Structure formats: structure tokens, C-alpha cells
């Protein structure tokens, strides 16, 4: 089993935003930092905003910030929101398989997914942020101060 790139990027956005929680962050900076497509990241951020994990502030000086503290953002909830969790066809709406009435595969795989998500429910975004990651991703806010040369 693996997580989609969409979810991977979603977690990376949340980590970056959590580390830089003293200022609003923007999609361009996140995309440049991770070396990923800005247009793809925009879709990820849209999903995170719709899921209530990020706030988007529009306008000049706008950007992104966590919607709540990192220790209140549950990793299992993020994964549930971003991942389809359809491991096989019969777990989805477009099931064309002929054996579901007699098949136990969806139930067994569903149990595995529940165990996986229950484990992730024990962690928050704060658990993903450690000192080395912080040192790598923290971008201090620099205030621009106009200096008059007195002429």
C-alpha cells in the first residue's frame, strides 16, 4: 500500500506551514522549497483548505496558515480527507466485479485500512515536526525597513 502523491504533498505542505507558523506562507515558496509543481500544489492546497486544515488569506500580504495548532491536526483525519482509500475495484462506486456477493476481499482489506488509519489517529502534525526538519524548512520572516539616507 502507498499514499498518493497528492497526499504526500498535502502532508509536506502542512509540515512546511507548521514550521513557519510565525508568518503566512505561499504556494510558490512551498513549491520552490520542495521542487514540485506549483499548479499541482494549488490543487493540494485547495483540498487542505476545503478540509479545514489550512486557512487561505486572500489579497496583498495574504497566504496560508494552519487552521488550528499543529497538535490539533490529526494525521489520520488528513489521510482520510486526501486519500480515496479504494484498494480494489469492489471498494468503490464503479464496481464491475461479479463476485462481491460471495467475496470477502473488500471486508478483509477494509479491516487493514481501518487498522492503518487507527494507528495514524494516534499522531498529530506536531509529531511530524522535528528539529532537523525545522532547521531545513524554517524561513524566517524578514521585515523590510526603509532607510533614509538623509540627502
Short mmCIF file of C-alpha atoms in Angstrom, two decimals:
data_model
loop_
_atom_site.label_atom_id
_atom_site.label_comp_id
_atom_site.label_asym_id
_atom_site.label_seq_id
_atom_site.Cartn_x
_atom_site.Cartn_y
_atom_site.Cartn_z
CA UNK A 1 0.00 0.00 0.00
CA UNK A 2 1.17 3.52 -0.67
CA UNK A 3 -0.19 7.03 -0.34
CA UNK A 4 -0.85 9.03 -3.47
CA UNK A 5 1.43 11.88 -4.45
CA UNK A 6 -1.48 14.23 -3.65
CA UNK A 7 -1.47 13.09 -0.02
CA UNK A 8 2.33 13.11 0.20
CA UNK A 9 2.35 16.72 -0.98
CA UNK A 10 -0.50 17.55 1.39
CA UNK A 11 1.50 16.34 4.36
CA UNK A 12 4.56 18.25 3.15
CA UNK A 13 2.51 21.46 2.85
CA UNK A 14 1.20 21.01 6.38
CA UNK A 15 4.70 20.35 7.75
CA UNK A 16 6.09 23.44 5.99
CA UNK A 17 3.20 25.58 7.23
CA UNK A 18 3.55 24.28 10.79
CA UNK A 19 7.26 25.06 10.86
CA UNK A 20 6.69 28.55 9.51
CA UNK A 21 3.72 29.32 11.73
CA UNK A 22 5.04 32.76 12.65
CA UNK A 23 4.14 34.10 9.19
CA UNK A 24 1.82 33.40 6.29
CA UNK A 25 3.37 31.12 3.67
CA UNK A 26 2.65 30.98 -0.05
CA UNK A 27 2.33 28.22 -2.58
CA UNK A 28 5.25 29.46 -4.70
CA UNK A 29 7.69 29.29 -1.81
CA UNK A 30 6.49 25.83 -0.79
CA UNK A 31 6.72 24.58 -4.40
CA UNK A 32 10.24 26.00 -4.78
CA UNK A 33 11.36 24.56 -1.44
CA UNK A 34 10.23 21.04 -2.32
CA UNK A 35 10.92 21.28 -6.05
CA UNK A 36 7.37 20.38 -7.04
CA UNK A 37 4.87 21.82 -9.49
CA UNK A 38 3.10 24.96 -8.33
CA UNK A 39 -0.05 24.09 -10.29
CA UNK A 40 -0.21 20.63 -8.71
CA UNK A 41 0.38 22.13 -5.29
CA UNK A 42 -2.51 24.54 -5.81
CA UNK A 43 -4.87 21.55 -6.08
CA UNK A 44 -3.43 20.05 -2.92
CA UNK A 45 -3.77 23.32 -1.01
CA UNK A 46 -7.36 23.72 -2.21
CA UNK A 47 -8.18 20.29 -0.78
CA UNK A 48 -6.48 21.15 2.54
CA UNK A 49 -8.43 24.40 2.79
CA UNK A 50 -11.71 22.62 1.99
CA UNK A 51 -10.85 20.02 4.61
CA UNK A 52 -10.38 22.69 7.25
CA UNK A 53 -6.65 22.05 7.78
CA UNK A 54 -5.43 25.34 6.27
CA UNK A 55 -6.77 28.87 6.14
CA UNK A 56 -6.24 30.85 2.97
CA UNK A 57 -5.94 34.62 3.33
CA UNK A 58 -6.52 36.48 0.07
CA UNK A 59 -5.14 39.77 -1.12
CA UNK A 60 -1.91 41.67 -0.74
CA UNK A 61 0.07 40.18 2.11
CA UNK A 62 -2.10 37.06 2.02
CA UNK A 63 -1.02 33.46 2.18
CA UNK A 64 -1.63 30.24 4.04
CA UNK A 65 -1.61 29.29 7.70
CA UNK A 66 -2.75 26.32 9.75
CA UNK A 67 -6.42 26.49 10.67
CA UNK A 68 -5.58 25.30 14.19
CA UNK A 69 -2.44 24.43 16.17
CA UNK A 70 -0.30 21.59 14.79
CA UNK A 71 -1.01 19.45 17.86
CA UNK A 72 -4.73 19.61 17.00
CA UNK A 73 -4.37 18.41 13.38
CA UNK A 74 -4.74 14.64 13.34
CA UNK A 75 -2.74 12.76 10.71
CA UNK A 76 -5.42 10.08 10.32
CA UNK A 77 -8.00 12.79 9.58
CA UNK A 78 -5.72 14.34 6.96
CA UNK A 79 -5.19 10.98 5.25
CA UNK A 80 -8.92 10.21 5.31
CA UNK A 81 -9.62 13.56 3.67
CA UNK A 82 -6.97 13.33 0.96
CA UNK A 83 -6.85 9.61 0.13
CA UNK A 84 -9.53 7.67 -1.75
CA UNK A 85 -8.57 4.50 0.22
CA UNK A 86 -10.02 2.31 -2.51
CA UNK A 87 -7.51 -0.54 -2.67
CA UNK A 88 -9.52 -2.68 -5.07
CA UNK A 89 -12.36 -2.05 -7.51
CA UNK A 90 -15.06 -3.55 -5.33
CA UNK A 91 -14.41 -0.93 -2.64
CA UNK A 92 -15.52 1.85 -4.98
CA UNK A 93 -18.72 3.02 -6.62
CA UNK A 94 -17.90 1.69 -10.11
CA UNK A 95 -17.64 -1.95 -9.13
CA UNK A 96 -17.91 -4.26 -12.15
CA UNK A 97 -16.66 -7.37 -10.39
CA UNK A 98 -19.04 -10.36 -10.48
CA UNK A 99 -18.06 -11.99 -7.18
CA UNK A 100 -18.78 -9.37 -4.43
CA UNK A 101 -21.81 -11.20 -3.01
CA UNK A 102 -19.51 -14.11 -2.13
CA UNK A 103 -16.15 -12.38 -1.83
CA UNK A 104 -14.55 -11.44 1.47
CA UNK A 105 -11.68 -9.44 -0.01
CA UNK A 106 -13.21 -5.95 0.48
CA UNK A 107 -14.01 -6.73 4.12
CA UNK A 108 -10.54 -8.03 4.87
CA UNK A 109 -8.80 -5.16 3.07
CA UNK A 110 -11.18 -2.70 4.72
CA UNK A 111 -10.07 -4.04 8.10
CA UNK A 112 -6.46 -3.39 7.13
CA UNK A 113 -7.29 0.17 6.14
CA UNK A 114 -9.11 0.74 9.44
CA UNK A 115 -6.10 -0.58 11.38
CA UNK A 116 -3.77 1.67 9.36
CA UNK A 117 -5.93 4.76 9.95
CA UNK A 118 -6.47 3.93 13.63
CA UNK A 119 -2.69 3.86 14.04
CA UNK A 120 -2.32 7.23 12.29
CA UNK A 121 -5.06 8.64 14.53
CA UNK A 122 -2.50 8.43 17.34
CA UNK A 123 -0.36 11.16 15.74
CA UNK A 124 -0.71 14.86 15.05
CA UNK A 125 1.05 17.26 12.73
CA UNK A 126 3.20 18.33 15.68
CA UNK A 127 4.61 14.77 15.78
CA UNK A 128 5.94 15.20 12.22
CA UNK A 129 7.95 18.31 13.04
CA UNK A 130 11.38 17.66 14.50
CA UNK A 131 14.48 19.84 14.91
CA UNK A 132 16.30 18.72 11.72
CA UNK A 133 13.16 19.27 9.63
CA UNK A 134 12.60 22.61 11.31
CA UNK A 135 16.18 23.68 10.57
CA UNK A 136 15.78 22.69 6.93
CA UNK A 137 12.40 24.29 6.25
CA UNK A 138 12.16 27.32 8.50
CA UNK A 139 12.12 30.57 6.55
CA UNK A 140 12.35 33.49 8.98
CA UNK A 141 10.12 36.41 8.20
CA UNK A 142 12.24 39.39 7.22
CA UNK A 143 10.71 42.78 7.86
CA UNK A 144 11.69 45.37 5.30
CA UNK A 145 12.72 48.63 6.89
CA UNK A 146 13.09 51.70 4.73
CA UNK A 147 16.24 53.60 5.46
CA UNK A 148 16.51 57.26 4.60
CA UNK A 149 19.99 58.29 3.59
CA UNK A 150 19.36 61.84 4.82
CA UNK A 151 20.04 63.54 1.48
#
